[in-house]
PDB file of C-alpha atoms in Angstrom:
ATOM      1  CA  MET A   1       0.000   0.000   0.000  1.00  0.00           C
ATOM      2  CA  PRO A   2       1.606   3.319  -1.097  1.00  0.00           C
ATOM      3  CA  GLY A   3       2.219   6.033   1.505  1.00  0.00           C
ATOM      4  CA  PHE A   4      -0.725   8.284   0.646  1.00  0.00           C
ATOM      5  CA  GLU A   5      -3.204   5.394   0.668  1.00  0.00           C
ATOM      6  CA  ARG A   6      -1.811   4.214   4.004  1.00  0.00           C
ATOM      7  CA  PHE A   7      -2.188   7.740   5.387  1.00  0.00           C
ATOM      8  CA  ILE A   8      -5.837   7.956   4.235  1.00  0.00           C
ATOM      9  CA  ASP A   9      -6.565   4.467   5.546  1.00  0.00           C
ATOM     10  CA  ARG A  10      -5.236   5.437   8.967  1.00  0.00           C
ATOM     11  CA  TRP A  11      -6.696   8.950   9.387  1.00  0.00           C
ATOM     12  CA  ALA A  12      -9.837   9.254   7.191  1.00  0.00           C
ATOM     13  CA  VAL A  13     -13.225   7.768   8.065  1.00  0.00           C
ATOM     14  CA  ILE A  14     -13.734   4.770   5.810  1.00  0.00           C
ATOM     15  CA  PRO A  15     -17.224   3.599   6.775  1.00  0.00           C
ATOM     16  CA  ALA A  16     -16.653  -0.070   5.880  1.00  0.00           C
ATOM     17  CA  HIS A  17     -13.575  -0.163   8.111  1.00  0.00           C
ATOM     18  CA  LEU A  18     -15.245   1.794  10.914  1.00  0.00           C
ATOM     19  CA  PHE A  19     -18.230  -0.539  11.092  1.00  0.00           C
ATOM     20  CA  SER A  20     -16.256  -3.742  10.627  1.00  0.00           C
ATOM     21  CA  ASN A  21     -13.741  -2.911  13.359  1.00  0.00           C
ATOM     22  CA  PRO A  22     -14.798   0.126  15.455  1.00  0.00           C
ATOM     23  CA  ARG A  23     -12.157  -0.450  18.154  1.00  0.00           C
ATOM     24  CA  VAL A  24      -9.400   0.081  15.615  1.00  0.00           C
ATOM     25  CA  TYR A  25     -10.995   2.894  13.599  1.00  0.00           C
ATOM     26  CA  TRP A  26     -13.037   4.978  16.080  1.00  0.00           C
ATOM     27  CA  HIS A  27     -10.343   7.679  16.185  1.00  0.00           C
ATOM     28  CA  THR A  28     -10.944   8.461  12.502  1.00  0.00           C
ATOM     29  CA  LEU A  29     -14.219  10.187  13.434  1.00  0.00           C
ATOM     30  CA  ILE A  30     -11.980  12.885  14.941  1.00  0.00           C
ATOM     31  CA  THR A  31      -8.881  12.789  12.752  1.00  0.00           C
ATOM     32  CA  ALA A  32     -10.786  12.963   9.460  1.00  0.00           C
ATOM     33  CA  ALA A  33     -11.734  16.561  10.307  1.00  0.00           C
ATOM     34  CA  PHE A  34      -8.056  17.475  10.039  1.00  0.00           C
ATOM     35  CA  VAL A  35      -7.419  15.790   6.670  1.00  0.00           C
ATOM     36  CA  HIS A  36      -8.416  17.614   3.480  1.00  0.00           C
ATOM     37  CA  GLY A  37      -8.571  16.746  -0.195  1.00  0.00           C
ATOM     38  CA  GLY A  38      -6.571  19.695  -1.482  1.00  0.00           C
ATOM     39  CA  TRP A  39      -5.878  23.381  -1.027  1.00  0.00           C
ATOM     40  CA  MET A  40      -9.291  24.578  -2.194  1.00  0.00           C
ATOM     41  CA  HIS A  41     -10.969  22.205   0.258  1.00  0.00           C
ATOM     42  CA  ILE A  42      -9.035  23.526   3.241  1.00  0.00           C
ATOM     43  CA  ILE A  43      -9.182  27.174   2.116  1.00  0.00           C
ATOM     44  CA  GLY A  44     -12.970  26.987   1.686  1.00  0.00           C
ATOM     45  CA  ASN A  45     -13.357  25.525   5.155  1.00  0.00           C
ATOM     46  CA  MET A  46     -11.007  28.062   6.718  1.00  0.00           C
ATOM     47  CA  VAL A  47     -12.848  31.010   5.143  1.00  0.00           C
ATOM     48  CA  PHE A  48     -16.092  29.922   6.805  1.00  0.00           C
ATOM     49  CA  LEU A  49     -14.295  29.186  10.079  1.00  0.00           C
ATOM     50  CA  TYR A  50     -12.628  32.619   9.966  1.00  0.00           C
ATOM     51  CA  ILE A  51     -15.903  34.447   9.285  1.00  0.00           C
ATOM     52  CA  PHE A  52     -18.100  32.642  11.812  1.00  0.00           C
ATOM     53  CA  GLY A  53     -15.803  30.826  14.240  1.00  0.00           C
ATOM     54  CA  HIS A  54     -14.352  33.780  16.128  1.00  0.00           C
ATOM     55  CA  SER A  55     -17.724  35.075  17.319  1.00  0.00           C
ATOM     56  CA  VAL A  56     -18.907  31.607  18.331  1.00  0.00           C
ATOM     57  CA  GLU A  57     -15.650  30.954  20.197  1.00  0.00           C
ATOM     58  CA  ASP A  58     -16.029  34.303  21.990  1.00  0.00           C
ATOM     59  CA  ARG A  59     -19.511  33.297  23.089  1.00  0.00           C
ATOM     60  CA  MET A  60     -18.466  29.807  24.271  1.00  0.00           C
ATOM     61  CA  GLY A  61     -14.908  30.326  25.486  1.00  0.00           C
ATOM     62  CA  HIS A  62     -11.827  28.550  24.140  1.00  0.00           C
ATOM     63  CA  LEU A  63     -12.126  25.172  25.850  1.00  0.00           C
ATOM     64  CA  LYS A  64     -15.886  24.819  25.360  1.00  0.00           C
ATOM     65  CA  PHE A  65     -15.474  25.798  21.708  1.00  0.00           C
ATOM     66  CA  LEU A  66     -12.814  23.124  21.200  1.00  0.00           C
ATOM     67  CA  ILE A  67     -15.012  20.463  22.810  1.00  0.00           C
ATOM     68  CA  PHE A  68     -18.040  21.669  20.801  1.00  0.00           C
ATOM     69  CA  TYR A  69     -16.069  21.623  17.540  1.00  0.00           C
ATOM     70  CA  LEU A  70     -14.722  18.095  18.110  1.00  0.00           C
ATOM     71  CA  LEU A  71     -18.133  16.739  19.208  1.00  0.00           C
ATOM     72  CA  ILE A  72     -19.846  18.192  16.164  1.00  0.00           C
ATOM     73  CA  GLY A  73     -17.103  16.822  13.898  1.00  0.00           C
ATOM     74  CA  VAL A  74     -17.565  13.330  15.342  1.00  0.00           C
ATOM     75  CA  PHE A  75     -21.347  13.565  15.009  1.00  0.00           C
ATOM     76  CA  ALA A  76     -21.210  14.887  11.427  1.00  0.00           C
ATOM     77  CA  ASN A  77     -18.669  12.307  10.258  1.00  0.00           C
ATOM     78  CA  GLY A  78     -20.545   9.570  12.088  1.00  0.00           C
ATOM     79  CA  SER A  79     -23.853  10.574  10.501  1.00  0.00           C
ATOM     80  CA  GLN A  80     -22.374  10.367   7.015  1.00  0.00           C
ATOM     81  CA  ALA A  81     -20.715   7.037   7.842  1.00  0.00           C
ATOM     82  CA  VAL A  82     -23.972   5.534   9.147  1.00  0.00           C
ATOM     83  CA  ILE A  83     -25.714   5.971   5.799  1.00  0.00           C
ATOM     84  CA  SER A  84     -22.687   4.589   3.936  1.00  0.00           C
ATOM     85  CA  GLN A  85     -21.732   1.678   6.188  1.00  0.00           C
ATOM     86  CA  THR A  86     -20.355  -0.512   3.417  1.00  0.00           C
ATOM     87  CA  SER A  87     -18.558   2.273   1.565  1.00  0.00           C
ATOM     88  CA  LYS A  88     -14.806   2.171   1.105  1.00  0.00           C
ATOM     89  CA  ILE A  89     -14.768   5.794  -0.040  1.00  0.00           C
ATOM     90  CA  PRO A  90     -12.873   7.921   2.535  1.00  0.00           C
ATOM     91  CA  LEU A  91     -14.641  10.763   4.346  1.00  0.00           C
ATOM     92  CA  ILE A  92     -12.323  13.682   5.016  1.00  0.00           C
ATOM     93  CA  GLY A  93     -12.558  17.344   5.903  1.00  0.00           C
ATOM     94  CA  ALA A  94     -13.766  19.720   8.572  1.00  0.00           C
ATOM     95  CA  SER A  95     -16.955  20.734   6.765  1.00  0.00           C
ATOM     96  CA  GLY A  96     -19.283  18.938   9.179  1.00  0.00           C
ATOM     97  CA  ALA A  97     -17.641  20.526  12.224  1.00  0.00           C
ATOM     98  CA  ILE A  98     -17.626  23.945  10.572  1.00  0.00           C
ATOM     99  CA  ALA A  99     -21.293  23.481   9.661  1.00  0.00           C
ATOM    100  CA  GLY A 100     -21.850  23.040  13.406  1.00  0.00           C
ATOM    101  CA  VAL A 101     -20.140  26.384  13.974  1.00  0.00           C
ATOM    102  CA  LEU A 102     -22.537  27.883  11.403  1.00  0.00           C
ATOM    103  CA  GLY A 103     -25.469  26.383  13.322  1.00  0.00           C
ATOM    104  CA  ALA A 104     -24.136  27.937  16.530  1.00  0.00           C
ATOM    105  CA  TYR A 105     -23.739  31.314  14.808  1.00  0.00           C
ATOM    106  CA  PHE A 106     -27.315  31.014  13.556  1.00  0.00           C
ATOM    107  CA  TYR A 107     -28.437  30.472  17.157  1.00  0.00           C
ATOM    108  CA  TYR A 108     -26.303  33.140  18.854  1.00  0.00           C
ATOM    109  CA  TYR A 109     -26.302  35.893  16.224  1.00  0.00           C
ATOM    110  CA  PRO A 110     -29.385  35.550  13.982  1.00  0.00           C
ATOM    111  CA  TYR A 111     -29.553  39.275  13.232  1.00  0.00           C
ATOM    112  CA  ALA A 112     -25.848  39.918  12.672  1.00  0.00           C
ATOM    113  CA  ARG A 113     -25.191  41.346   9.229  1.00  0.00           C
ATOM    114  CA  ILE A 114     -23.112  39.199   6.864  1.00  0.00           C
ATOM    115  CA  LEU A 115     -21.284  41.037   4.084  1.00  0.00           C
ATOM    116  CA  THR A 116     -22.216  39.026   0.992  1.00  0.00           C
ATOM    117  CA  LEU A 117     -21.176  39.088  -2.672  1.00  0.00           C
ATOM    118  CA  ILE A 118     -24.122  38.568  -5.008  1.00  0.00           C
ATOM    119  CA  PRO A 119     -23.294  37.950  -8.680  1.00  0.00           C
ATOM    120  CA  PHE A 120     -25.526  39.392 -11.398  1.00  0.00           C
ATOM    121  CA  GLY A 121     -24.084  38.169 -14.674  1.00  0.00           C
ATOM    122  CA  PHE A 122     -20.864  40.117 -15.204  1.00  0.00           C
ATOM    123  CA  PHE A 123     -21.550  42.380 -12.241  1.00  0.00           C
ATOM    124  CA  THR A 124     -21.287  41.679  -8.545  1.00  0.00           C
ATOM    125  CA  ILE A 125     -22.886  43.667  -5.775  1.00  0.00           C
ATOM    126  CA  VAL A 126     -22.028  43.621  -2.092  1.00  0.00           C
ATOM    127  CA  VAL A 127     -24.897  43.646   0.390  1.00  0.00           C
ATOM    128  CA  GLU A 128     -25.327  42.992   4.085  1.00  0.00           C
ATOM    129  CA  ILE A 129     -27.718  40.117   4.777  1.00  0.00           C
ATOM    130  CA  PRO A 130     -28.971  39.038   8.215  1.00  0.00           C
ATOM    131  CA  ALA A 131     -27.257  35.846   9.371  1.00  0.00           C
ATOM    132  CA  PHE A 132     -30.526  33.941   9.621  1.00  0.00           C
ATOM    133  CA  ILE A 133     -31.170  34.536   5.908  1.00  0.00           C
ATOM    134  CA  PHE A 134     -27.594  33.854   4.766  1.00  0.00           C
ATOM    135  CA  LEU A 135     -27.220  30.704   6.872  1.00  0.00           C
ATOM    136  CA  GLY A 136     -30.828  29.653   6.299  1.00  0.00           C
ATOM    137  CA  LEU A 137     -30.240  29.682   2.539  1.00  0.00           C
ATOM    138  CA  TRP A 138     -26.939  27.851   3.005  1.00  0.00           C
ATOM    139  CA  PHE A 139     -28.691  25.169   5.087  1.00  0.00           C
ATOM    140  CA  LEU A 140     -31.507  24.880   2.532  1.00  0.00           C
ATOM    141  CA  MET A 141     -28.961  24.293  -0.263  1.00  0.00           C
ATOM    142  CA  GLN A 142     -27.166  21.648   1.815  1.00  0.00           C
ATOM    143  CA  THR A 143     -30.468  19.944   2.627  1.00  0.00           C
ATOM    144  CA  LEU A 144     -31.454  19.836  -1.041  1.00  0.00           C
ATOM    145  CA  ASP A 145     -28.035  18.474  -1.981  1.00  0.00           C
ATOM    146  CA  THR A 146     -28.317  15.858   0.791  1.00  0.00           C
ATOM    147  CA  THR A 147     -31.736  14.798  -0.492  1.00  0.00           C
ATOM    148  CA  VAL A 148     -30.515  14.478  -4.086  1.00  0.00           C
ATOM    149  CA  SER A 149     -27.384  12.595  -3.011  1.00  0.00           C
ATOM    150  CA  LEU A 150     -29.341  10.118  -0.880  1.00  0.00           C
ATOM    151  CA  THR A 151     -31.972   9.653  -3.595  1.00  0.00           C
ATOM    152  CA  VAL A 152     -29.313   8.844  -6.191  1.00  0.00           C
ATOM    153  CA  GLN A 153     -27.564   6.513  -3.754  1.00  0.00           C
ATOM    154  CA  MET A 154     -30.796   4.612  -3.050  1.00  0.00           C
ATOM    155  CA  ALA A 155     -31.872   4.517  -6.707  1.00  0.00           C
ATOM    156  CA  THR A 156     -28.533   3.250  -8.019  1.00  0.00           C
ATOM    157  CA  HIS A 157     -27.602   1.093  -5.007  1.00  0.00           C
ATOM    158  CA  ARG A 158     -24.112   2.582  -5.211  1.00  0.00           C
ATOM    159  CA  GLU A 159     -22.063   4.802  -3.005  1.00  0.00           C
ATOM    160  CA  SER A 160     -21.243   8.144  -4.524  1.00  0.00           C
ATOM    161  CA  GLY A 161     -18.005   9.963  -3.874  1.00  0.00           C
ATOM    162  CA  GLY A 162     -17.608  13.694  -3.688  1.00  0.00           C
ATOM    163  CA  ILE A 163     -19.160  15.926  -1.080  1.00  0.00           C
ATOM    164  CA  ALA A 164     -20.579  14.439   2.128  1.00  0.00           C
ATOM    165  CA  PHE A 165     -23.679  16.635   2.229  1.00  0.00           C
ATOM    166  CA  LEU A 166     -25.264  14.762   5.129  1.00  0.00           C
ATOM    167  CA  ALA A 167     -22.231  15.662   7.255  1.00  0.00           C
ATOM    168  CA  HIS A 168     -22.990  19.321   6.518  1.00  0.00           C
ATOM    169  CA  THR A 169     -26.675  19.147   7.410  1.00  0.00           C
ATOM    170  CA  ALA A 170     -26.102  16.933  10.464  1.00  0.00           C
ATOM    171  CA  GLY A 171     -23.319  19.238  11.666  1.00  0.00           C
ATOM    172  CA  PHE A 172     -25.466  22.356  11.262  1.00  0.00           C
ATOM    173  CA  VAL A 173     -28.433  20.849  13.115  1.00  0.00           C
ATOM    174  CA  ALA A 174     -26.207  19.481  15.898  1.00  0.00           C
ATOM    175  CA  GLY A 175     -24.524  22.885  16.254  1.00  0.00           C
ATOM    176  CA  LEU A 176     -27.892  24.613  16.462  1.00  0.00           C
ATOM    177  CA  VAL A 177     -29.215  22.140  19.043  1.00  0.00           C
ATOM    178  CA  LEU A 178     -26.075  22.024  21.220  1.00  0.00           C
ATOM    179  CA  SER A 179     -25.344  25.775  21.214  1.00  0.00           C
ATOM    180  CA  PRO A 180     -27.481  26.598  24.268  1.00  0.00           C
ATOM    181  CA  PHE A 181     -25.437  24.123  26.320  1.00  0.00           C
ATOM    182  CA  PHE A 182     -22.084  25.648  25.357  1.00  0.00           C
ATOM    183  CA  GLY A 183     -22.703  29.403  25.269  1.00  0.00           C
ATOM    184  CA  ASP A 184     -23.212  31.895  28.026  1.00  0.00           C
ATOM    185  CA  LYS A 185     -26.532  33.437  28.992  1.00  0.00           C
ATOM    186  CA  ARG A 186     -26.162  36.767  27.166  1.00  0.00           C
ATOM    187  CA  SER A 187     -29.103  37.719  25.000  1.00  0.00           C
ATOM    188  CA  ARG A 188     -28.782  36.167  21.565  1.00  0.00           C
ATOM    189  CA  PHE A 189     -30.621  39.118  20.002  1.00  0.00           C
ATOM    190  CA  LYS A 190     -27.877  41.709  20.600  1.00  0.00           C
TER     191      LYS A 190
END
């Protein structure tokens, strides 16, 4: 087994391995969030973490944020793995954990204004959109993509590679649900 394949086998979630031998592969539910499929993958994740993570971490505190982030990553990766139990396609990336951060931001700062680029053909305008609209639309897109992905998977009886959309939706929902247990009691409407 070449070095890269050995690396992926050891650190990425491979659902078939996880469910056939969970004692050996349980750690991949955590480590997969720190493995990415290329520069664009990690840069995309870091942009969202940079925009939304700081405010959520301020609300939770450093240690609680770290625990929250790791728990959401495990839940998101685990959710995707559960629906693909026989798949040998690796699951990698922090997208599920970062989606949880987006869910927390949605809970704590629904009326914060998000500076957003909106393309109109050759032109682009910049507008400020309330977080609940920006993140609500993001979640809706992820949910639609999850539905299409699962429908294709069930119709073809094959695992599909690419983006683990269920990890995104599961991470967002888990972040939204767990946020009250990790943040302080300040008003979320400020």
